[in-house]
Amino acid sequence: MSSIIHIQGLSTKFQTDTVHENLHLRVKTGEILGIVGGSGTGKSVLLSQIALLRRPNAGEVYLFEQATANLSEKALLPIRQRIGVMFQQGALFSSYTVLENICVPLREHTKLSNNLIRELAMLKLKLAGLPDHAAHKMPNELSGGMLKRAAVARALALDPELLLLDEPSAGLDPVGAHALDELMISLNTTLKLTLVLVSHDLDSLWRVTHRVAFLGRKQVLQVADMQTLSQSDDELIQNYFSNPRAHAAQARQL
Amino acid sequence: MPLDDYLYLDTENKLYLQGAWHTKTLAFIETQVRNHCHPEYLQSVTHIHADITHLDTNAAYLLVKLCRYFNLDPEGLTKEQQQTFTLVTAHLSPIPANQNNLPWLASFGKACLSPILQAKAMLAFLGEMSWALAEQIRQPSKIRLGLILSVIENAGAYAIPIISLLSFLMGAVIAYQGGLQLQTYGANIFIVELVSLTLLRELAPLITAIIVAGRSGSAFTAEIATMSINDEIRAMQSLGLSPQHILVLPKVMGLIFVLPLLTALADVAGLAGGMLVALLQLDVSFSEFLQRVPETVSVNHFLVGISKSFAFAWIIAHVGCMQGFYVQGGADSVGRQTTKSVVQSIFLVILADALFSILFTWLKI
Ligand SMILES: Nc1ncnc2c1ncn2[C@@H]1O[C@H](COP(=O)(O)OP(=O)(O)O)[C@@H](O)[C@H]1O
Ligand SMILES: [Mg+2]
């Protein structure tokens, strides 16, 4: 099976501290990969590097089997269009309605007629599981769950092959979080979308992901399914999975 | 009959779809469908046969529309394409009517009502502010000196350079333009009255107020509006802190303290500008100029200017804070609200200036 993402020897530095050092990761086409790790281990930063929004200090990121580290900004554009990103806070444009938000990428990158663009935006809104009346709401009028769905809908606008989600279920009620899990699974199975999600929600990780990459000590320590990962020998990983909440989540799955 | 790259109509009226149907190519496909989908061409289509390499949801939507148009089911889709097709079919929904788009009469009514609502909001805020002020006066120990000082620093001290420079230029310009006229009558010395009267009484208070409204009134609004959007105001209230006492009163007091001082500074800088031009253009020496000011210009003019600046300070702080609290919506509304605040406070400052003119004429000051 081919790798949609292949990260090789990636290093990330901010002024004083190093976030990633010689990090390797492969994501298979068509899978759902989770990324976990303690707070501040650089999950969001890694995601923005995959989304080509931040360049690595060293190393190479292959996307769709294409090296990206030395590409010009212009050459990155067509690759970015194949990737949808849902940011941690949703990041909807606050002066546009939900429908207009979904229209933005379509208007920017296609020459479709206005009517078709709006109809396609409406389709994405429904695919993301939003009710009809959300279309003309402003982002600040939406609940947390609806906001995340709207962000997913916008990320889906151009029918990307790869969808990156940063903590999709953070701050959601259990019903909303479960619905979002189902949405991710159905996007993966019906649209053959590859999903990479950063999450702390262990229930969601058990339910949704095929494999999970554990970030720690500036590297990816292990990539495996949840079952294997939760029995890992590594001390950091054991710590992460050996608390009561993690056990409870596991028990619910088995 | 070949239609184009993506559509093909054969002699038996079978419509063939071909090529890669995805978002990137969709614009071409849409044009082709549009160009050829009028009745005379395609009325008689009996089958839609898809032989396409890709089908994503955006393209599937167009396909669904095409099929609905002919009332046919597509043939020849692969299993995956069929899945996408079914998925899209299951999620069709017309765009609901936008209830925010009011009919013109309603918008007109709303627009007429808005100034009244604004005035009402201002009065309500004035009430809250006065109440808080009364409380503060009863308990002077609760005055937040640190916050007041920071307003004095930001709105006052840092505004000194820009206000001095602009008033200096203002004084120079008035002296220059007035001097041209006075010179023709040989009445050079009257430049003193001209410059000092206009500056002390009208222009210095006004220009200072306008600069401060632009510099600090806007900052007040932006600060409070951002806090309001982040729920910080409500957090304050829940912690038993009064936003009026912490956010509003220090600004009002600080500005009331500092704007008269800035106005006096503007007076001085403006006179300096006038004096320089008087010397260069009209041969009125500095000592002549300075002697004549107290001789001919009553101190009342200066006091009128300063007293107006107290009112202006109140207006700027009032509008600046109020607009901050009345912000609605997301991050973008902070900008809009700030603009509104500056426009409104400058408008009210000039309006108040006009009212003062009437009042002082009436009082014969
Ligand atoms: N723009 C930035 N400037 C400096 N340091 C940053 C910046 N963005 C992230 N960091 C640092 O990088 C580390 C990883 O951040 P992040 O990826 O957001 O963590 P998380 O894994 O919780 O998502 C943190 O220690 C953070 O302080
Ligand atoms: Mg993060």
XYZ file of C-alpha atoms and ligand atoms in Angstrom:
647
model
C 0.000 0.000 0.000
C 1.351 3.428 -0.913
C 2.147 6.167 1.582
C 0.191 9.368 1.249
C 2.485 11.028 3.778
C 6.083 10.131 4.377
C 8.066 12.208 6.839
C 11.789 11.661 6.931
C 14.224 13.019 9.496
C 12.080 16.002 10.305
C 13.413 18.610 12.745
C 11.574 21.611 14.073
C 13.152 24.342 16.151
C 11.776 27.453 17.731
C 14.210 30.130 18.909
C 15.487 28.166 21.882
C 13.746 24.821 22.031
C 13.677 21.899 19.664
C 10.243 20.397 19.176
C 11.014 17.556 16.762
C 14.350 15.973 16.099
C 14.873 13.422 13.356
C 11.233 12.387 13.318
C 9.940 9.691 10.961
C 6.347 8.888 10.108
C 4.480 7.136 7.315
C 0.757 7.391 6.700
C -0.825 4.841 4.383
C -3.292 5.924 1.755
C -6.822 5.356 2.943
C -6.136 4.871 6.631
C -7.154 6.826 9.687
C -4.081 7.693 11.697
C -4.256 9.173 15.167
C -1.499 11.302 16.652
C -1.253 11.344 20.434
C 1.241 12.626 22.938
C 1.446 14.929 25.908
C 0.621 18.604 25.665
C 3.324 20.630 23.956
C 4.938 17.654 22.252
C 4.400 19.353 18.921
C 1.327 17.620 17.536
C -0.225 20.805 16.206
C 3.097 21.894 14.782
C 3.534 18.549 13.045
C 0.054 18.819 11.585
C 0.741 22.283 10.213
C 3.935 20.959 8.643
C 1.972 18.199 6.946
C -0.497 20.827 5.788
C 2.471 22.721 4.296
C 1.734 25.743 6.431
C 5.108 25.601 8.150
C 8.392 24.444 6.718
C 10.559 22.000 8.619
C 13.988 23.175 9.774
C 15.467 19.972 8.447
C 14.210 16.772 6.893
C 11.755 16.038 4.140
C 7.994 15.698 3.961
C 6.740 13.633 1.036
C 3.096 14.238 0.252
C 1.375 12.207 -2.444
C 4.847 10.826 -3.113
C 6.267 14.230 -3.876
C 9.084 15.890 -1.937
C 7.963 19.264 -0.625
C 10.784 20.729 1.466
C 12.412 22.648 -1.357
C 9.349 23.545 -3.378
C 8.519 27.195 -3.969
C 5.429 28.683 -2.362
C 3.747 28.615 -5.760
C 4.505 24.956 -6.290
C 3.028 24.141 -2.898
C -0.377 25.559 -3.814
C -1.697 22.655 -5.893
C -0.582 20.235 -3.175
C -2.295 22.258 -0.470
C -5.525 22.036 -2.412
C -5.453 18.280 -2.040
C -5.321 18.615 1.719
C -8.181 19.730 3.940
C -7.393 21.085 7.383
C -9.633 21.484 10.379
C -7.926 23.779 12.868
C -8.085 23.396 16.610
C -10.418 26.370 17.087
C -12.373 25.812 13.882
C -10.918 29.008 12.389
C -14.022 29.870 10.411
C -13.947 33.388 8.979
C -16.040 35.269 11.459
C -17.426 37.835 9.036
C -18.898 35.210 6.702
C -21.879 32.947 7.187
C -21.263 29.213 7.357
C -22.310 28.728 3.743
C -20.044 31.555 2.573
C -17.198 30.062 4.580
C -17.562 26.812 2.663
C -17.774 28.741 -0.603
C -14.430 30.494 -0.040
C -12.087 27.716 -1.258
C -14.399 26.895 -4.151
C -14.484 30.510 -5.284
C -10.748 30.858 -4.916
C -9.674 27.708 -6.693
C -12.349 26.825 -9.228
C -14.055 28.681 -12.027
C -17.470 27.239 -11.311
C -20.598 29.337 -11.577
C -21.802 31.064 -8.451
C -24.959 28.992 -8.251
C -23.108 25.711 -8.487
C -20.594 26.859 -5.881
C -23.374 27.633 -3.440
C -25.086 24.329 -4.142
C -21.839 22.441 -3.634
C -21.282 24.308 -0.375
C -24.750 23.250 0.715
C -23.885 19.654 -0.179
C -20.735 19.813 1.987
C -22.754 21.297 4.805
C -25.126 18.341 4.663
C -22.288 15.842 4.299
C -20.751 17.244 7.468
C -24.058 16.602 9.179
C -25.184 20.159 9.765
C -28.870 21.068 9.724
C -30.180 23.237 6.868
C -30.747 26.274 9.031
C -27.041 26.475 9.904
C -26.320 27.690 6.370
C -26.955 31.366 7.023
C -25.710 31.474 10.599
C -22.613 33.408 11.554
C -19.841 31.324 13.158
C -20.340 33.013 16.524
C -23.963 31.871 16.537
C -23.012 28.199 16.348
C -22.531 25.749 19.167
C -19.144 24.092 19.605
C -20.191 20.906 17.841
C -21.719 22.720 14.911
C -18.641 24.898 14.614
C -16.430 21.836 14.260
C -18.751 20.368 11.664
C -18.741 23.622 9.760
C -14.947 23.566 9.863
C -15.004 20.005 8.496
C -17.425 21.083 5.791
C -15.085 23.860 4.724
C -12.118 21.503 4.777
C -14.074 19.171 2.480
C -15.004 21.881 -0.011
C -12.430 20.949 -2.630
C -12.828 17.194 -2.097
C -9.367 16.704 -0.645
C -7.683 13.334 -0.567
C -6.235 13.963 2.849
C -8.009 15.492 5.812
C -6.084 16.755 8.839
C -7.987 17.376 12.054
C -6.589 19.018 15.170
C -8.417 17.844 18.287
C -11.788 17.465 16.576
C -13.659 16.269 19.628
C -12.102 18.621 22.196
C -14.769 20.559 23.995
C -17.675 18.598 22.566
C -20.447 16.886 24.472
C -20.450 13.061 24.229
C -23.255 13.085 21.672
C -21.492 15.613 19.502
C -18.170 13.835 19.859
C -19.725 10.515 18.912
C -21.432 12.034 15.880
C -18.118 13.510 14.785
C -16.489 10.075 15.161
C -19.160 8.594 12.930
C -18.631 11.391 10.433
C -14.906 10.661 10.293
C -15.508 6.960 9.794
C -18.026 7.539 7.040
C -15.751 10.022 5.264
C -13.048 7.401 5.372
C -15.157 4.507 4.165
C -17.373 6.184 1.586
C -15.096 8.881 0.251
C -11.862 6.914 0.721
C -10.422 9.902 2.519
C -7.167 9.522 4.418
C -7.542 11.060 7.854
C -4.870 12.230 10.263
C -6.245 13.379 13.561
C -4.644 14.747 16.670
C -6.728 13.746 19.639
C -6.703 13.266 23.374
C -10.083 11.592 23.278
C -9.242 7.951 23.952
C -12.756 6.718 23.190
C -12.558 8.377 19.832
C -9.076 6.974 19.193
C -10.249 3.437 19.955
C -13.310 3.794 17.796
C -12.002 5.663 14.790
C -8.327 5.089 14.158
C -6.649 2.230 12.362
C -3.247 3.121 13.741
C -1.942 5.641 16.219
C 1.417 7.416 16.297
C 2.722 8.296 19.717
C 4.748 11.504 19.921
C 7.297 11.873 22.699
C 10.952 12.703 23.237
C 10.804 14.809 20.041
C 10.112 11.743 17.901
C 7.433 9.299 16.952
C 8.018 6.596 19.528
C 5.722 3.974 18.114
C 3.047 3.579 15.466
C 0.569 0.792 16.063
C -3.081 0.064 16.576
C -4.519 1.062 19.927
C -4.460 -2.480 21.262
C -0.735 -2.856 20.662
C 0.080 0.659 21.704
C -1.721 0.336 25.014
C 0.506 -2.652 25.824
C 3.708 -0.966 24.768
C 6.919 -1.395 26.751
C 7.890 2.242 26.421
C 7.652 4.093 29.689
C 6.112 7.285 28.274
C 3.472 5.359 26.370
C 2.711 3.168 29.359
C 2.251 6.293 31.439
C -0.139 7.723 28.916
C -2.270 4.590 28.827
C -1.970 3.435 32.415
C -4.285 5.906 34.063
C -7.851 5.083 35.078
C -9.419 7.102 32.295
C -7.417 5.236 29.674
C -8.392 1.909 31.201
C -12.023 2.902 31.237
C -11.890 3.890 27.599
C -10.266 0.594 26.726
C -12.802 -1.370 28.716
C -15.625 0.315 26.854
C -14.159 -0.856 23.561
C -13.624 -4.491 24.419
C -22.141 13.507 -32.196
C -19.148 14.354 -29.995
C -19.965 17.181 -27.664
C -16.656 17.657 -25.881
C -14.053 15.895 -23.820
C -16.337 14.915 -20.997
C -19.676 14.405 -22.727
C -20.470 12.470 -25.870
C -23.842 11.880 -27.494
C -23.975 8.920 -29.855
C -26.378 8.367 -32.721
C -28.719 6.337 -30.601
C -29.138 9.214 -28.195
C -27.022 7.640 -25.524
C -25.140 10.241 -23.516
C -21.644 9.037 -22.712
C -19.674 10.583 -19.884
C -15.935 10.189 -19.972
C -12.678 11.440 -18.504
C -11.833 12.414 -14.971
C -14.772 13.946 -13.171
C -13.368 15.791 -10.211
C -13.216 19.255 -8.709
C -10.272 20.371 -10.814
C -11.987 19.590 -14.093
C -15.442 20.490 -12.899
C -15.393 24.007 -14.329
C -14.915 22.583 -17.861
C -17.540 19.956 -17.289
C -19.962 22.556 -16.017
C -19.482 24.732 -19.093
C -19.944 21.755 -21.368
C -23.041 20.607 -19.586
C -24.385 24.144 -19.671
C -23.555 24.643 -23.351
C -25.157 21.458 -24.451
C -27.926 20.861 -22.019
C -30.602 22.723 -23.784
C -33.641 20.860 -24.964
C -33.060 20.852 -28.717
C -29.805 18.991 -28.272
C -30.520 16.545 -25.622
C -34.219 16.190 -25.126
C -34.143 12.758 -26.569
C -31.388 11.280 -24.394
C -32.395 7.753 -23.539
C -29.410 6.527 -21.527
C -26.662 8.075 -19.508
C -23.621 5.913 -19.641
C -20.688 6.832 -17.437
C -17.257 5.623 -18.340
C -15.261 7.915 -16.117
C -11.988 7.514 -14.295
C -12.696 9.651 -11.222
C -15.756 10.847 -9.414
C -15.535 12.980 -6.312
C -18.492 14.429 -4.459
C -18.423 17.803 -6.200
C -18.501 16.157 -9.614
C -21.032 13.642 -8.374
C -23.320 16.526 -7.507
C -23.232 17.718 -11.104
C -23.868 14.188 -12.275
C -26.847 13.906 -9.971
C -28.236 17.132 -11.369
C -27.660 15.924 -14.925
C -29.448 12.656 -14.214
C -32.345 14.427 -12.570
C -32.626 16.721 -15.562
C -33.180 13.758 -17.877
C -34.872 11.701 -15.249
C -32.482 8.822 -15.882
C -30.196 6.685 -13.779
C -26.542 6.598 -14.711
C -25.179 3.320 -16.006
C -21.673 2.012 -15.896
C -20.477 3.556 -12.651
C -17.972 1.505 -10.750
C -18.953 0.307 -7.320
C -17.093 3.124 -5.608
C -18.466 5.741 -7.938
C -21.931 4.391 -7.323
C -21.309 4.778 -3.585
C -20.281 8.385 -3.985
C -23.286 8.964 -6.218
C -25.622 7.474 -3.617
C -23.971 9.434 -0.826
C -24.466 12.698 -2.646
C -28.049 11.818 -3.576
C -28.752 11.163 0.070
C -27.479 14.570 1.108
C -29.223 16.822 -1.384
C -30.893 19.781 0.171
C -31.925 23.115 -1.285
C -30.256 26.210 0.135
C -32.722 27.606 2.658
C -33.964 31.150 2.216
C -31.857 33.645 4.098
C -34.018 35.324 6.668
C -31.313 37.869 7.387
C -31.958 39.448 4.002
C -34.741 41.816 4.928
C -37.070 43.289 2.334
C -36.168 46.895 1.552
C -38.952 48.421 3.593
C -37.869 46.558 6.690
C -34.226 47.539 6.142
C -35.331 51.149 5.738
C -37.306 51.002 8.956
C -34.384 49.419 10.736
C -32.048 52.115 9.447
C -34.383 54.844 10.706
C -34.688 53.213 14.084
C -30.953 52.794 14.552
C -30.083 56.400 15.614
C -32.899 56.317 18.160
C -31.646 53.031 19.555
C -28.113 54.429 19.656
C -29.277 57.472 21.574
C -31.158 55.241 23.977
C -28.078 53.077 24.459
C -25.989 56.166 25.139
C -28.410 57.370 27.760
C -28.536 53.966 29.401
C -24.765 53.813 29.471
C -24.593 57.344 30.820
C -26.851 56.226 33.633
C -24.693 53.208 34.465
C -21.575 55.306 34.334
C -22.955 58.021 36.578
C -24.141 55.430 39.042
C -20.721 53.816 39.144
C -19.140 57.232 39.507
C -21.401 58.077 42.420
C -20.448 54.809 44.105
C -16.819 55.560 43.519
C -17.105 59.013 45.038
C -18.721 57.548 48.133
C -15.844 55.103 48.445
C -12.762 56.931 47.209
C -10.577 54.117 48.477
C -11.870 52.006 45.609
C -10.484 54.321 42.970
C -8.033 52.382 40.820
C -5.159 54.787 40.684
C -2.911 52.420 38.772
C -5.414 52.049 35.966
C -6.001 55.801 35.834
C -2.267 56.421 35.621
C -1.933 53.965 32.779
C -4.662 55.815 30.879
C -2.890 59.097 31.578
C 0.317 57.610 30.265
C -1.135 56.014 27.140
C -3.714 58.610 26.194
C -1.782 61.592 27.498
C 1.952 61.286 27.661
C 2.357 59.349 24.447
C 0.097 61.781 22.588
C 2.322 64.764 23.386
C 4.536 64.617 20.275
C 1.739 64.239 17.732
C -0.431 66.884 19.362
C 2.394 69.399 19.657
C 3.429 68.886 16.079
C -0.061 69.132 14.617
C -1.034 72.195 16.668
C 2.223 73.877 15.759
C 1.455 73.337 12.086
C -2.114 74.448 12.627
C -1.002 77.685 14.247
C 1.478 78.288 11.461
C -1.116 77.710 8.760
C -3.646 80.029 10.372
C -1.027 82.721 10.786
C 0.117 82.328 7.215
C -3.344 82.423 5.639
C -4.582 85.199 7.929
C -1.326 87.115 7.511
C -1.779 87.317 3.745
C -5.060 89.140 4.271
C -3.844 91.361 7.120
C -0.754 92.379 5.138
C -2.880 93.950 2.412
C -4.360 96.306 5.018
C -1.050 96.843 6.748
C -2.626 95.456 9.896
C 0.169 93.020 10.592
C -0.015 93.226 14.352
C -3.578 91.880 14.431
C -2.138 88.513 13.610
C -1.815 88.064 17.353
C -5.554 88.300 17.979
C -6.330 86.212 14.941
C -4.072 83.328 15.907
C -4.694 83.305 19.630
C -8.454 83.682 19.400
C -9.014 80.934 16.860
C -6.602 78.620 18.579
C -7.458 79.086 22.219
C -11.178 79.198 21.753
C -11.869 76.773 18.935
C -9.158 74.930 17.152
C -6.860 73.708 19.888
C -9.611 71.985 21.901
C -11.143 70.570 18.749
C -8.006 69.213 17.152
C -6.831 67.741 20.438
C -10.168 66.030 20.975
C -10.167 64.640 17.449
C -6.649 63.275 17.762
C -7.398 61.725 21.127
C -10.652 60.236 19.824
C -8.696 58.644 16.994
C -5.820 57.490 19.175
C -7.404 56.538 22.457
C -11.166 56.341 21.917
C -10.516 53.684 19.305
C -8.151 51.859 21.637
C -10.778 51.871 24.398
C -13.340 50.341 22.072
C -10.976 47.736 20.686
C -9.822 46.711 24.156
C -13.283 46.374 25.653
C -14.785 44.784 22.537
C -12.078 42.134 22.404
C -12.558 41.390 26.078
C -16.286 41.195 25.575
C -15.934 38.705 22.728
C -13.615 36.560 24.816
C -16.162 36.506 27.629
C -13.696 38.354 29.856
C -16.363 40.862 30.844
C -18.634 38.110 32.068
C -15.690 36.483 33.832
C -15.119 39.760 35.664
C -18.729 39.949 36.703
C -18.718 36.375 37.929
C -15.664 37.128 40.055
C -17.540 40.004 41.618
C -15.559 42.690 39.810
C -17.428 45.560 38.255
C -16.488 46.192 34.640
C -17.681 49.771 35.059
C -15.225 50.345 37.880
C -12.324 48.593 36.258
C -12.738 49.336 32.593
C -14.796 52.485 32.315
C -14.218 54.854 35.210
C -10.411 54.847 35.042
C -10.661 55.750 31.377
C -13.168 58.517 32.024
C -11.181 59.965 34.890
C -7.855 59.595 33.166
C -9.103 61.265 30.031
C -10.842 64.079 31.914
C -7.580 64.756 33.650
C -5.393 64.575 30.615
C -7.375 66.159 27.791
C -7.392 69.688 29.275
C -3.650 69.414 29.755
C -3.199 68.311 26.182
C -5.412 71.186 25.082
C -3.230 73.658 26.979
C -0.216 72.091 25.297
C -1.904 72.480 21.933
C -2.543 76.145 22.776
C 1.122 76.712 23.477
C 2.376 74.791 20.456
C -0.133 76.511 18.179
C 0.886 79.950 19.423
C 4.505 79.027 18.838
C 3.696 78.091 15.243
C 1.763 81.338 14.783
C 4.583 83.326 16.310
C 7.171 81.855 13.993
C 5.153 82.689 10.897
C 4.365 86.152 12.285
C 8.082 86.804 12.600
C 9.077 85.462 9.201
C 6.176 86.752 7.151
C 4.862 89.791 9.004
C 7.893 91.064 10.893
C 6.128 90.805 14.239
C 8.828 89.947 16.740
C 8.387 87.325 19.434
C 8.417 89.933 22.216
C 5.798 92.081 20.477
C 3.656 89.015 19.972
C 3.960 87.797 23.535
C 3.281 91.222 24.979
C 0.176 91.695 22.919
C -1.438 88.367 23.800
C -2.318 89.215 27.415
C -3.124 92.805 26.487
C -5.734 92.019 23.908
C -6.878 88.454 24.491
C -8.973 87.929 27.569
C -8.126 84.899 29.671
C -11.753 83.875 29.207
C -10.969 82.590 25.741
C -8.411 80.228 27.156
C -10.805 79.097 29.871
C -13.602 78.523 27.371
C -11.311 76.243 25.375
C -10.214 74.311 28.447
C -13.728 73.921 29.792
C -14.869 72.507 26.491
C -12.114 69.935 26.638
C -13.585 68.483 29.840
C -16.814 67.792 27.994
C -14.938 66.384 25.007
C -13.020 64.039 27.281
C -16.252 62.754 28.725
C -17.714 62.215 25.256
C -14.680 60.348 23.969
C -14.428 58.053 26.976
C -18.173 57.521 27.065
C -18.508 56.603 23.395
C -15.284 54.618 23.342
C -16.272 52.423 26.278
C -19.925 52.113 25.322
C -19.200 50.941 21.788
C -16.829 48.384 23.232
C -19.538 46.924 25.414
C -22.113 46.884 22.631
C -20.010 44.740 20.318
C -21.832 41.796 18.803
C -20.426 38.916 16.839
C -16.925 37.669 16.214
C -13.460 39.050 15.735
C -14.394 41.030 12.644
C -16.917 43.116 14.551
C -14.156 44.615 16.709
C -12.896 46.525 13.702
C -16.346 47.650 12.697
C -17.180 48.694 16.215
C -13.956 50.699 16.494
C -14.721 52.597 13.312
C -18.200 53.294 14.580
C -16.834 54.509 17.874
C -14.373 56.962 16.318
C -16.919 58.334 13.856
C -19.497 58.735 16.571
C -17.199 60.418 19.065
C -15.835 62.870 16.499
C -19.380 63.633 15.404
C -20.492 64.242 18.964
C -17.413 66.326 19.763
C -18.148 68.663 16.866
C -21.837 68.757 17.728
C -20.989 69.616 21.322
C -18.610 72.294 20.093
C -21.427 73.905 18.136
C -23.719 73.780 21.152
C -21.017 75.373 23.292
C -20.671 78.187 20.784
C -24.363 78.930 21.128
C -24.205 78.618 24.893
C -21.202 80.912 25.293
C -22.614 83.513 22.924
C -25.782 83.450 24.961
C -23.806 83.822 28.183
C -21.740 86.546 26.491
C -18.421 84.947 27.444
N 4.931 30.010 17.004
C 5.626 29.436 17.988
N 6.685 30.056 18.535
C 7.410 29.474 19.515
N 7.140 28.255 20.027
C 6.084 27.590 19.541
C 5.270 28.142 18.500
N 4.273 27.249 18.204
C 4.487 26.200 19.024
N 5.561 26.399 19.823
C 6.086 25.454 20.813
O 6.111 24.210 20.229
C 5.713 23.226 21.133
C 4.638 22.355 20.537
O 3.465 23.088 20.347
P 2.137 22.408 19.834
O 2.393 21.701 18.568
O 1.083 23.463 19.789
O 1.816 21.381 21.000
P 0.624 20.324 21.064
O 1.277 19.007 20.937
O 0.021 20.500 22.427
O -0.337 20.631 19.967
C 5.275 23.933 22.386
O 6.292 23.770 23.335
C 5.161 25.361 21.993
O 5.589 26.186 23.043
Mg -2.289 21.451 19.856
